[in-house]
Coordinates of C-alpha atoms in Angstrom, one line a residue:
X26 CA -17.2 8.7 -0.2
X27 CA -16.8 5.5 1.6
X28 CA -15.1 2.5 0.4
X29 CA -16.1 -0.7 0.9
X30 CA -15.2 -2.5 4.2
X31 CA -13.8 -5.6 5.5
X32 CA -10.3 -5.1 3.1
X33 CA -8.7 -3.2 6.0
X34 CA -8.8 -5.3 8.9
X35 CA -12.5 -4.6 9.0
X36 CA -12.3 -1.0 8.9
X37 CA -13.5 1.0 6.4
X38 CA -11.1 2.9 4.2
X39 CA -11.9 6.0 1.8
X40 CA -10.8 5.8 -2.0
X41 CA -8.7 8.9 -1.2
X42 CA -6.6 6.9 1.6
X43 CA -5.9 3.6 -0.2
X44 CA -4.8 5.8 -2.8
X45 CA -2.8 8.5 -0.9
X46 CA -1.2 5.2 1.2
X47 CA -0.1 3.8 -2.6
X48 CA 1.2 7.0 -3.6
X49 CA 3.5 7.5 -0.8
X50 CA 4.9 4.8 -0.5
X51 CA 5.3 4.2 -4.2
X52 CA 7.0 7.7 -4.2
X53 CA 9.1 6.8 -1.5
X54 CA 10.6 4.2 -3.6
X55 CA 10.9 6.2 -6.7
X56 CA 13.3 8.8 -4.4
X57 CA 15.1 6.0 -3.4
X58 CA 15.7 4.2 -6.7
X59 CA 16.7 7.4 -7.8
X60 CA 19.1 8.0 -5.2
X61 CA 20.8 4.7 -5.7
X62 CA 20.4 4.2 -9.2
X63 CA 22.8 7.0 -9.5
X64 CA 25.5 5.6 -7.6
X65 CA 25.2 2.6 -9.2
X66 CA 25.2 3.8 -12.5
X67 CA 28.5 4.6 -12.7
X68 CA 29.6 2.1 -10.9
X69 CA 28.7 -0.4 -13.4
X70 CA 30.0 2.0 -16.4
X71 CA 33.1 1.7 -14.4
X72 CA 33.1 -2.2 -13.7
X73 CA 31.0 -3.6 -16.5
X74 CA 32.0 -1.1 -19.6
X75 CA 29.8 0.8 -21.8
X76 CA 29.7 -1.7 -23.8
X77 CA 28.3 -4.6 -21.6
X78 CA 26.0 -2.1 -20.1
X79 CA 24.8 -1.0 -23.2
X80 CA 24.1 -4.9 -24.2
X81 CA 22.3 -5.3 -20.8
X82 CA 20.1 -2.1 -21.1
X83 CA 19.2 -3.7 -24.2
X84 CA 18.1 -7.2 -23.3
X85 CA 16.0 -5.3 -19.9
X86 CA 14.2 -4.0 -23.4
X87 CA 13.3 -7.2 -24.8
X88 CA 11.9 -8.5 -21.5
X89 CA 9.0 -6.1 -22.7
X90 CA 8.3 -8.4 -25.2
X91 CA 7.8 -11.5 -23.3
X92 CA 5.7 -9.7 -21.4
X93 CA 3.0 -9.4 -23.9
X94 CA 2.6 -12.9 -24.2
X95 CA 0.0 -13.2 -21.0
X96 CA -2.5 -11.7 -23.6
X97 CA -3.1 -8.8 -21.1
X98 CA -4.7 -11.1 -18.6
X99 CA -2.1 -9.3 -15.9
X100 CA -3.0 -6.1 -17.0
X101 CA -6.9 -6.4 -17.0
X102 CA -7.0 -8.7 -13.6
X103 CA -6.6 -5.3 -11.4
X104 CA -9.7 -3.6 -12.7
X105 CA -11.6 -7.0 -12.8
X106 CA -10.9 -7.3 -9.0
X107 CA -12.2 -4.0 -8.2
X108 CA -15.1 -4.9 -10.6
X109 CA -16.2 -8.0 -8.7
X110 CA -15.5 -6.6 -5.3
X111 CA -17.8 -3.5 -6.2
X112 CA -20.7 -5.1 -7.5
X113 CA -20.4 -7.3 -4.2
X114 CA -19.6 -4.8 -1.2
X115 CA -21.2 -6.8 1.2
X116 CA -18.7 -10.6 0.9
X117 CA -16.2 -8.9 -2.2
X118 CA -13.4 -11.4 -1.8
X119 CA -15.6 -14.5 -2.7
X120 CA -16.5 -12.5 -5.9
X121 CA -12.5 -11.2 -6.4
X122 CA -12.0 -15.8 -5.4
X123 CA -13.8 -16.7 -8.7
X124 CA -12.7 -13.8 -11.1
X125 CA -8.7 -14.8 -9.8
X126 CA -9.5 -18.7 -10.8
X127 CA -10.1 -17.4 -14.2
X128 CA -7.1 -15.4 -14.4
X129 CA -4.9 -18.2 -13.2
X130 CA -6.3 -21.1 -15.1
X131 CA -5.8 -18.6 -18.2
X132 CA -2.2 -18.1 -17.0
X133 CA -1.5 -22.0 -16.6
X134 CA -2.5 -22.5 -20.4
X135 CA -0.2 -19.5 -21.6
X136 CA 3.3 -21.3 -20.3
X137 CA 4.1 -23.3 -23.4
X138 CA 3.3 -20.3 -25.0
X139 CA 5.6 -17.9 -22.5
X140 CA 8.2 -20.8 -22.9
X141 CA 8.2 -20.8 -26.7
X142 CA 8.5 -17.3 -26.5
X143 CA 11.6 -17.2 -24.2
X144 CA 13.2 -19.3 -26.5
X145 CA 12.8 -17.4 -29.4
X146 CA 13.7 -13.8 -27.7
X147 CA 17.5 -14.9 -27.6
X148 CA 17.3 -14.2 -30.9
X149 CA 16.4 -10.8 -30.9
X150 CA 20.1 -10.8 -29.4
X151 CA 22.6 -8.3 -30.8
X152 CA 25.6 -9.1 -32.9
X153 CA 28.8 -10.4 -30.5
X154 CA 26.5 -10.9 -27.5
X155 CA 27.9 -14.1 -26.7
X156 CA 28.8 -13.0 -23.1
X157 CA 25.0 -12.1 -22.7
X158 CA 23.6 -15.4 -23.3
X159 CA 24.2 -17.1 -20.4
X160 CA 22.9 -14.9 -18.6
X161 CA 19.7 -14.0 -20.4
X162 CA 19.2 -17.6 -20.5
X163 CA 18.7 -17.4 -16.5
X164 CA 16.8 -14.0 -16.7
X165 CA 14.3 -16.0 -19.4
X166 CA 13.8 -19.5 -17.1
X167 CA 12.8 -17.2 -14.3
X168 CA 10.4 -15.4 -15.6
X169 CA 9.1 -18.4 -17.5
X170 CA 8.8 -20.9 -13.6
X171 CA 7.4 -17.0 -12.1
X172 CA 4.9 -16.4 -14.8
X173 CA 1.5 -17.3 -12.8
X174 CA 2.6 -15.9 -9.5
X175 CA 2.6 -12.0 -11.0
X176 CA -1.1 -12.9 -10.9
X177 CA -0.9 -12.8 -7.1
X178 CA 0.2 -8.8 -7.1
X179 CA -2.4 -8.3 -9.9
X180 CA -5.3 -9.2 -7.2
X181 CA -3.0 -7.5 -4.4
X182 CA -3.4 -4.1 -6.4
X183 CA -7.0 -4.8 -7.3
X184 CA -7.5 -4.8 -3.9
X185 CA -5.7 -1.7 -3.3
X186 CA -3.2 -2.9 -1.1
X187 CA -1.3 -0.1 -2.3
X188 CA 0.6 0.2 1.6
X189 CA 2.0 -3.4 1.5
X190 CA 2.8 -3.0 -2.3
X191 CA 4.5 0.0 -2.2
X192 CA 7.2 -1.6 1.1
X193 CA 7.4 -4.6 -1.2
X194 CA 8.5 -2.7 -4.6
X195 CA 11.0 -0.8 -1.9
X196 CA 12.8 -4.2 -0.3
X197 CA 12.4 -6.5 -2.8
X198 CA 14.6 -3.7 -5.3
X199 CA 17.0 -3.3 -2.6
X200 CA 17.8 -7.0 -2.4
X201 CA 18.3 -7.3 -6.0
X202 CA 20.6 -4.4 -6.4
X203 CA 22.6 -5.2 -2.9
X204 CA 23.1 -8.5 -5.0
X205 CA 23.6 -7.4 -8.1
X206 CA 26.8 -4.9 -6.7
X207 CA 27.9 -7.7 -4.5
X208 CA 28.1 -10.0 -7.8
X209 CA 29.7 -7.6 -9.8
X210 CA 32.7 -6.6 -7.0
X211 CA 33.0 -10.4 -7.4
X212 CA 34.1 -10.0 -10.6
X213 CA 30.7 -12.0 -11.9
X214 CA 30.2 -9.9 -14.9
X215 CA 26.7 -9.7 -17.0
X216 CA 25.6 -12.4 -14.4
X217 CA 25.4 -10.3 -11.4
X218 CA 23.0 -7.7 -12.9
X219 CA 20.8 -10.8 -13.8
X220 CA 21.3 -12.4 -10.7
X221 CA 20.0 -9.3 -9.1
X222 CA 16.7 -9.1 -11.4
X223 CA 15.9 -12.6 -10.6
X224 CA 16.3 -12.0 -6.8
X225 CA 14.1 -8.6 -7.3
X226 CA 11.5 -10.4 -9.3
X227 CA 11.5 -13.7 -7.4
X228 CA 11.1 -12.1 -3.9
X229 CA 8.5 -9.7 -5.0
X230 CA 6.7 -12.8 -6.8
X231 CA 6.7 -14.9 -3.5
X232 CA 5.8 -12.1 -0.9
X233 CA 2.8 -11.5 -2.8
X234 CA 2.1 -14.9 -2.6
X235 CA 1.9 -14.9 1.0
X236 CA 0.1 -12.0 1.5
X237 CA -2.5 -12.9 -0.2
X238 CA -3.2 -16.2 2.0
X239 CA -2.2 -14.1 4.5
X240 CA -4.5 -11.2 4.4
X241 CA -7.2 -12.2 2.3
X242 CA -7.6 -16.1 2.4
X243 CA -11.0 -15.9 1.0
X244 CA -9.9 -14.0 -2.3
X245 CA -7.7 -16.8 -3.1
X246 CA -9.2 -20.1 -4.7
X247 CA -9.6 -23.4 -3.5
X248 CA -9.4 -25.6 -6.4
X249 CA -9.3 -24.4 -9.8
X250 CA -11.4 -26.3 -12.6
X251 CA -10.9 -26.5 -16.1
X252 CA -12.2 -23.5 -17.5
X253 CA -15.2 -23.1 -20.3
X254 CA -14.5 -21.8 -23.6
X255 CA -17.2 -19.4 -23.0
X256 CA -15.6 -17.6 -19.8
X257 CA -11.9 -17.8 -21.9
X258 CA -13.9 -16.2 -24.7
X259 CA -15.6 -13.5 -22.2
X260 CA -12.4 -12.7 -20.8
X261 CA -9.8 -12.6 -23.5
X262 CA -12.7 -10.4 -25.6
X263 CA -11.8 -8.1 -23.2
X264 CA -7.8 -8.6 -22.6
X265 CA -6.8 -9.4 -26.1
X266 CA -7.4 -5.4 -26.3
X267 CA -5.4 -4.8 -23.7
X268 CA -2.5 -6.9 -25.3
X269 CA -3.2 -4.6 -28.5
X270 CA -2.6 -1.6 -26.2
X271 CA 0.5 -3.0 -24.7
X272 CA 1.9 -4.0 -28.1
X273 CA 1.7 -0.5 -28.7
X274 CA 3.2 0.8 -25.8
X275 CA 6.0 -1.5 -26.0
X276 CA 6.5 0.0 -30.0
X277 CA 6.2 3.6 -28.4
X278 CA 8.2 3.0 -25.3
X279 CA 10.1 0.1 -25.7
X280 CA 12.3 -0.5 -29.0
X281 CA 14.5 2.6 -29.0
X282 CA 16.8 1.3 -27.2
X283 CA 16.6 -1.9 -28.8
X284 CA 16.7 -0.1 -32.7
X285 CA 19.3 2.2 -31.6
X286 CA 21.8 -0.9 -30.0
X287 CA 20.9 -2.6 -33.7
X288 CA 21.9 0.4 -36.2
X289 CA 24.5 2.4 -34.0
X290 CA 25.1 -0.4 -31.8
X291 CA 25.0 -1.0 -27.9
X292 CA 28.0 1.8 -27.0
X293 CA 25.2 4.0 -28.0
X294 CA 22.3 2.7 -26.2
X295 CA 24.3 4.4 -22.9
X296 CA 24.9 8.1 -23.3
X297 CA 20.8 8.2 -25.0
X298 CA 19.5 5.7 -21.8
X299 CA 21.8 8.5 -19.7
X300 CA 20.4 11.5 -21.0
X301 CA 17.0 10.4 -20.2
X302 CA 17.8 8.8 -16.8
X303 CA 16.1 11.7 -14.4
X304 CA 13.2 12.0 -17.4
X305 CA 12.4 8.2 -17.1
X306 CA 12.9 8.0 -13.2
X307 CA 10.5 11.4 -12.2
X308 CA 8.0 10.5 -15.3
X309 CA 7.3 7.4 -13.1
X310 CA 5.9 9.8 -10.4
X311 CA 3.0 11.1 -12.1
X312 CA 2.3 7.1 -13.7
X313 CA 2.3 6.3 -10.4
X314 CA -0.4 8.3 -9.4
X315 CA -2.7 7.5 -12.1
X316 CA -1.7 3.6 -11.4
X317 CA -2.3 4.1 -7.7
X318 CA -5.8 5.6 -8.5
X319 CA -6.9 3.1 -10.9
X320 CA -8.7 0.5 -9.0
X321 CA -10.5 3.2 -7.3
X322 CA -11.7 4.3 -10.6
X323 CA -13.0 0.9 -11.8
X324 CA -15.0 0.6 -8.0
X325 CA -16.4 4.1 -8.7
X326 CA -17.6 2.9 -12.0
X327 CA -19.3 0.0 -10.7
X328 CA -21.4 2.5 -7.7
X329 CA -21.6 6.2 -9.0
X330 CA -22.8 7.6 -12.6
X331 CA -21.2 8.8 -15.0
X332 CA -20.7 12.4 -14.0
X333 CA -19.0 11.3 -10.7
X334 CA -16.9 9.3 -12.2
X335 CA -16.1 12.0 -14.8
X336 CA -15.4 14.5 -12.2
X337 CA -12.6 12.3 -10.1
X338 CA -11.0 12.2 -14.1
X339 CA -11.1 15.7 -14.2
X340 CA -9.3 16.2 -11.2
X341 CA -6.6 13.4 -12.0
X342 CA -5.5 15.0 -15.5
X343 CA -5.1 18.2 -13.6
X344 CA -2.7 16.1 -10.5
X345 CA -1.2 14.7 -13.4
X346 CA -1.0 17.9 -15.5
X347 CA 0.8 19.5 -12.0
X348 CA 3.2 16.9 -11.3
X349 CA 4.3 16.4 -14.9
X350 CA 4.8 19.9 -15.8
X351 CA 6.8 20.5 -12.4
X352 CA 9.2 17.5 -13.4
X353 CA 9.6 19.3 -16.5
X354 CA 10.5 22.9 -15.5
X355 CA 12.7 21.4 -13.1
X356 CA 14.6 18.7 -14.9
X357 CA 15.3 21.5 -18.3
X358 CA 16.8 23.1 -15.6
X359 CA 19.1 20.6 -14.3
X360 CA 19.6 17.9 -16.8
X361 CA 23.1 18.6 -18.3
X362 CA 24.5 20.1 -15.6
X363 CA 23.7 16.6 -13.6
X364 CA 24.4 13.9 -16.3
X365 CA 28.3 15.8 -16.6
X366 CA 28.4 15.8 -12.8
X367 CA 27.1 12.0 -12.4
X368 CA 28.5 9.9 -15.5
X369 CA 30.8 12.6 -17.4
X370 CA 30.2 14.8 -20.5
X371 CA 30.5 11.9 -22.8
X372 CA 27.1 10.6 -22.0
X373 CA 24.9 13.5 -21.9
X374 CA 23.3 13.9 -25.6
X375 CA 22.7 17.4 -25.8
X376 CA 20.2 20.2 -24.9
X377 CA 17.9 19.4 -28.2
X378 CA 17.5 15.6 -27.1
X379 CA 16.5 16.9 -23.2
X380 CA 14.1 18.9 -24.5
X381 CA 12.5 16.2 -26.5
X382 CA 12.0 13.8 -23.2
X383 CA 11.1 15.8 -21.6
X384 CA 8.3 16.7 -23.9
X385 CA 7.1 13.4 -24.8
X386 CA 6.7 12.6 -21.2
X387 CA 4.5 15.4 -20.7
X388 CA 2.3 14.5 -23.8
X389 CA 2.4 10.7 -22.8
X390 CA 1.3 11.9 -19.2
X391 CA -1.3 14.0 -20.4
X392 CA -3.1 11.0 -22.6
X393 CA -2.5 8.4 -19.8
X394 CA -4.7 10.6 -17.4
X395 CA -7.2 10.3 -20.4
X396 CA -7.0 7.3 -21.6
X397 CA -7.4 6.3 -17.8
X398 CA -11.0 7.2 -17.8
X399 CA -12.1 6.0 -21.2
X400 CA -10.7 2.8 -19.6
X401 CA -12.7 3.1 -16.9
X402 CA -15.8 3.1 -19.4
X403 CA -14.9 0.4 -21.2
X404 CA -13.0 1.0 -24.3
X405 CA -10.5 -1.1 -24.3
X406 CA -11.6 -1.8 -27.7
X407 CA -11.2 1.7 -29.1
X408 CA -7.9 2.6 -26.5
X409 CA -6.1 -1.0 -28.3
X410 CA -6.9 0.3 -31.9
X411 CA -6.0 4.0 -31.3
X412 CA -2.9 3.0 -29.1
X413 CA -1.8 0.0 -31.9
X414 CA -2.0 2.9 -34.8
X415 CA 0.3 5.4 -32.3
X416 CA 3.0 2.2 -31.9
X417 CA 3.0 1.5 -35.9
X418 CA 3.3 5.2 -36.3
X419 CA 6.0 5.9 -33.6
X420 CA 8.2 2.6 -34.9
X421 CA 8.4 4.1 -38.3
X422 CA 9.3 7.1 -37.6
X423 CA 12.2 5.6 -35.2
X424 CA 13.5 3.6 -37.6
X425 CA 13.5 6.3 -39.6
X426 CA 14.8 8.7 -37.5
X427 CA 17.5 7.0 -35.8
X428 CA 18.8 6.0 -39.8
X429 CA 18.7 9.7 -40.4
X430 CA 19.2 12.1 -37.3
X431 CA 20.6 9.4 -34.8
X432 CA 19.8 9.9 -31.1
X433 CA 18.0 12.7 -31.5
X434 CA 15.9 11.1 -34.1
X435 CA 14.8 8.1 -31.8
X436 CA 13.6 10.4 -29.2
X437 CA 11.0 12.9 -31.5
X438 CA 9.6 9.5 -32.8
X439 CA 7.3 9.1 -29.9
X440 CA 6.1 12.9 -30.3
X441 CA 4.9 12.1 -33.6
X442 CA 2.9 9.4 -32.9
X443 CA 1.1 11.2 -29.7
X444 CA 0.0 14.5 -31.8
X445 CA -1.0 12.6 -35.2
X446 CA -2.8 9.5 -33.5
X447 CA -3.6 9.5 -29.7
X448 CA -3.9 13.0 -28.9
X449 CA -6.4 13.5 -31.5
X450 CA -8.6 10.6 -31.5
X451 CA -8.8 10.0 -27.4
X452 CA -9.5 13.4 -27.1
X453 CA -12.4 13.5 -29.6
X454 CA -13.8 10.5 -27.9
X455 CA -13.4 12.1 -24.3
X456 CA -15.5 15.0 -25.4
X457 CA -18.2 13.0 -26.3
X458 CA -18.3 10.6 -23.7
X459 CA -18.5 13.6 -21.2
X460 CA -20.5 15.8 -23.4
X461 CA -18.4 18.2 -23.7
X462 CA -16.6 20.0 -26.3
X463 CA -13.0 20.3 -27.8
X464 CA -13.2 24.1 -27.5
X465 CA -14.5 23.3 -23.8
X466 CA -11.5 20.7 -22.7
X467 CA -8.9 23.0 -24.1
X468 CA -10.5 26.1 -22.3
X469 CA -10.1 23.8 -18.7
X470 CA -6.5 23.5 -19.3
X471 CA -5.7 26.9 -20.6
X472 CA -5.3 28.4 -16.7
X473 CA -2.7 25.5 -16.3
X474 CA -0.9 26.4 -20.2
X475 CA -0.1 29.7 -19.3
X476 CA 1.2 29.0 -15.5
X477 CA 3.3 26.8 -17.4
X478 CA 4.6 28.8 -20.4
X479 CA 5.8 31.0 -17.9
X480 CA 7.8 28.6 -15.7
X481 CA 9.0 26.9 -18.7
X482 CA 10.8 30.6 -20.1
X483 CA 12.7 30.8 -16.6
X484 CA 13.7 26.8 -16.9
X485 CA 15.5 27.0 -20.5
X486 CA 16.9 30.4 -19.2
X487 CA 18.1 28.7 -16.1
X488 CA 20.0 25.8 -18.6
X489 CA 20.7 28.1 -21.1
X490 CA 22.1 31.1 -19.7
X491 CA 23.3 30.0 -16.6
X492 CA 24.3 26.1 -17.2
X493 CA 24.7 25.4 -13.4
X494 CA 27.9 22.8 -12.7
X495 CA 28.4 21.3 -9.7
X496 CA 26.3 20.0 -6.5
X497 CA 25.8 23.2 -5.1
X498 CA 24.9 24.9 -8.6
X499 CA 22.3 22.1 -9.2
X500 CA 20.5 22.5 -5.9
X501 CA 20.4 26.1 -6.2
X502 CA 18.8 26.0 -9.7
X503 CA 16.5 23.1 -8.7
X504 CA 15.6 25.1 -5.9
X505 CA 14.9 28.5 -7.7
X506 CA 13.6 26.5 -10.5
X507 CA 11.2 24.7 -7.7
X508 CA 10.4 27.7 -6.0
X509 CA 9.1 29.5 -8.8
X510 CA 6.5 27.1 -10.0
X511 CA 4.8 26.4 -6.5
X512 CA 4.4 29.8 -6.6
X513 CA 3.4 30.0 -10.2
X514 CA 1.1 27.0 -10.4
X515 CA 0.0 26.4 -6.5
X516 CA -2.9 28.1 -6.8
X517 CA -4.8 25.5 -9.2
X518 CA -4.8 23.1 -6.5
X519 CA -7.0 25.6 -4.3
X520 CA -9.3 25.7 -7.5
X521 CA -11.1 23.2 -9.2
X522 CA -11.4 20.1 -9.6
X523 CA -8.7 19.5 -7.4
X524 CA -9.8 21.5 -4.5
X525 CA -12.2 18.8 -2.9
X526 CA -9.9 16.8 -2.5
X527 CA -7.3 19.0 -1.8
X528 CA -7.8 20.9 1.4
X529 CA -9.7 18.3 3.4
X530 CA -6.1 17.1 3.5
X531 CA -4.5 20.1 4.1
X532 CA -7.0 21.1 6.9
X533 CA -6.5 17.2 8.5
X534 CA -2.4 18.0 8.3
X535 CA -3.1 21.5 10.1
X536 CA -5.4 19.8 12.9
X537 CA -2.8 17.2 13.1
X538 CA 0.3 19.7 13.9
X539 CA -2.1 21.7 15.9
X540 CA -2.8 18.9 18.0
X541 CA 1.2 18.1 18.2
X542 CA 2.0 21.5 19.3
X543 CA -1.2 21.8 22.2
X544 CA 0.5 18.4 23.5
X545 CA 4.3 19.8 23.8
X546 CA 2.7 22.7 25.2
X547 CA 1.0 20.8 27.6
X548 CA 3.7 19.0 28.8
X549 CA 5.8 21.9 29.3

């Protein structure tokens, strides 16, 4: 199925390209932040100490919470765009023009707000974090004077200028950790990693600015009016859920670190954040796929009925499903034996604390692919109040949990909050929405469960039995590891749902390297 046209240069683009064009490029920069990251790691352990590290891993936490004072207007602006430009396929960017000069007037009001808020983060600080301050406070006036330009990428991936987003997220991370490493050889301290945050941000913030006026000058507004309280009613209706969801998120995803620097304090904050360094860094691939095929989602909502719509969901859970399980089989396999070789055996938190990231990112995974849908339907309303009741849950039981079992204790927190709230509740409301059953969802997955179970029994034998050491023990297990669940779990993509959209791609790659070779052998 065809896109619409004139967002390509005038040619028309599938769904399935925009989105495969995303994803690669977006994975390209998760390989290479994960390459990096781990030499810089230790680098800063080495320059900054654990404890300074530990203090800035903590205040990257309560950036989250500034965040959620744009009311979700950032959040919902994507899937507005791709709203306006599919109920208007023949002139979409006037449409996308007026929905973005509601976004931004809606952002203007919000920076006394944002501003207020900034000020009263610092003191969320912990105790003896005077070296911090200084540099949080030029971490916080940034993302204050930056606030309405993240509007800009908002419409950008709306749009689905996945491509140009994707080489963006790549550079502008490399600038700000070439000058976060220069700064801190320079002796700088906590103000080179925030130097190099405010270079990442400001660059990506500015480039998206441009290409915007670049690439799609009608999309951008030419004058912005004062706004009615109807349409700022109408919109934050609809955002203000959003914000509930994010709240949640930030409860689920976002305060460990910030709870464990509090009661065990920020020396501890390193060897957890350590442990759960690959976990965080390959969960990002799978998110990225279901981010990438959003706003092809919310324009498929807008042109296609409901059982279209439900059968391109279908297919995502299982993409998602595949990818996440593989990152776990793999990373069981690998985890200790690579956190001792990268940062030393002090930071690596143990086998029991592995296992539980690894299985709360494959439960989180599993209800983002849902929840992507439902959102897709329109129920932000239901998603906010199901997601706010998993964040109250899931912050209980860490504070509880870190008080009582420590590190281990902070990472089974999220677990409970995905199988007594949003497992059960999303799920229920799936199967109605796409009339079908509970019995029938779980019969779907079941080929996928036991593929899995079995790959999962070689993984923990793999870490357990064998606990490979060294680079070349790593990349063997990784390998063998690797091998065993493409073999194992291959097959589903050849079935359905994924198989429509799988081997038209496969069959494009063959005719591509067919044509390579009958081209060498012609000119030999």
């Amino acid at each position: 199925m065809r896109a619409r046209g004139g967002l390509s240069d005038g040619h028309p683009v599938t769904r399935s390209s925009r989105f495969l064009s995303g994803f690669k490029w977006g994975l390209a920069n998760q390989v290479l932040t994960l390459v990096v990251g781990l030499l810089v790691t230790p680098f800063l352990l080495r320059r900054l100490g654990q404890s300074d590290l530990g203090l800035w891993m903590v205040a990257s936490s309560l950036l989250g919470y500034l965040g959620l004072l744009d009311l979700g207007v950032v959040a919902l602006l994507p899937r507005e765009t791709a709203y306006a430009a599919g109920r208007h396929p023949e002139r979409p960017l006037p449409a996308v023009a007026e929905v973005f000069s509601r976004a931004l007037q809606i952002a203007l009001l919000q920076l006394p707000l944002v501003a207020a808020g900034a000020a009263l983060l610092l003191l969320l600080l912990p105790e003896n974090s005077e070296r911090l301050v200084h540099p949080f406070l030029l971490v916080l006036g940034t993302f204050v004077v930056l606030f309405p330009l993240r509007l800009f990428q908002a419409v950008l991936h709306g749009l689905q200028d996945l491509r140009f987003l994707g080489v963006l997220q790549t550079v502008s991370w490399a600038a700000g950790t070439a000058t976060s490493v220069g700064l801190v050889l320079a002796d700088a301290g906590l103000f080179a990693v925030a130097a190099g945050w405010v270079v990442t941000q400001g660059l990506s913030a500015l480039a998206c600015f441009w290409r915007l006026r670049a690439a799609f000058p009608e999309a951008v507004p030419r004058r912005l009016t004062r706004p009615s309280w109807e349409s700022l009613r109408a919109w934050l209706s609809q955002s203000l859920w959003l914000t509930v969801s994010n709240v949640a998120q930030l409860l689920r995803l976002g305060t460990d670190v910030v709870i464990i620097g509090k009661l065990l304090g920020p020396e501890a904050v390193v060897p957890y954040t350590c442990t759960a360094r690959l976990v965080s860094v390959l969960s990002n691939i799978p998110q990225l796929a279901l981010a990438s095929a959003q706003p092809a989602l919310a324009e498929l909502r807008m042109s296609a009925d409901k059982a279209r719509v439900t059968e391109v969901s279908n297919a995502l859970e299982r993409l998602m499903l595949f990818l996440s399980g593989g990152a776990f089989c793999g990373l069981l396999a690998i985890n200790e034996g690579f956190i001792r070789f990268w940062v030393g055996e002090s930071q690596y938190g143990g086998l029991a604390l592995t296992l539980l990231f690894l299985t709360s990112m494959l439960l989180r995974h599993f209800c983002l692919s849902v929840n992507s849908c439902l959102f897709c339907f329109g129920y932000e309303r239901r998603l906010g109040l199901t997601a706010i009741t998993d964040g109250v849950v899931t912050f209980l039981f860490l504070w509880l949990g870190v008080s009582l079992f420590g590190l281990v204790g902070a990472a089974l927190a999220p677990i409970l909050g995905i199988c007594l709230v949003s497992l059960p509740m999303n799920m229920s409301l799936l199967a109605r929405d796409s009339g079908r059953s509970l019995r029938q969802v779980a019969r779907n997955l079941a080929p996928w469960a036991v593929r899995f179970a079995g790959v999962l029994a070689l993984s923990l034998g793999v870490a357990v039995g064998l606990k490979p050491r060294g680079l070349l023990a790593l990349t063997l297990a990784g390998t063998l590891v690797g091998g065993a669940y493409l073999l194992v779990m291959g097959p589903l993509l050849f079935q359905a749902p994924l198989a429509p959209y799988v081997r038209p791609r496969l069959e494009a790659l063959r005719a591509r390297w067919n044509a390579v070779r009958a081209g060498r052998l012609g000119t030999g």
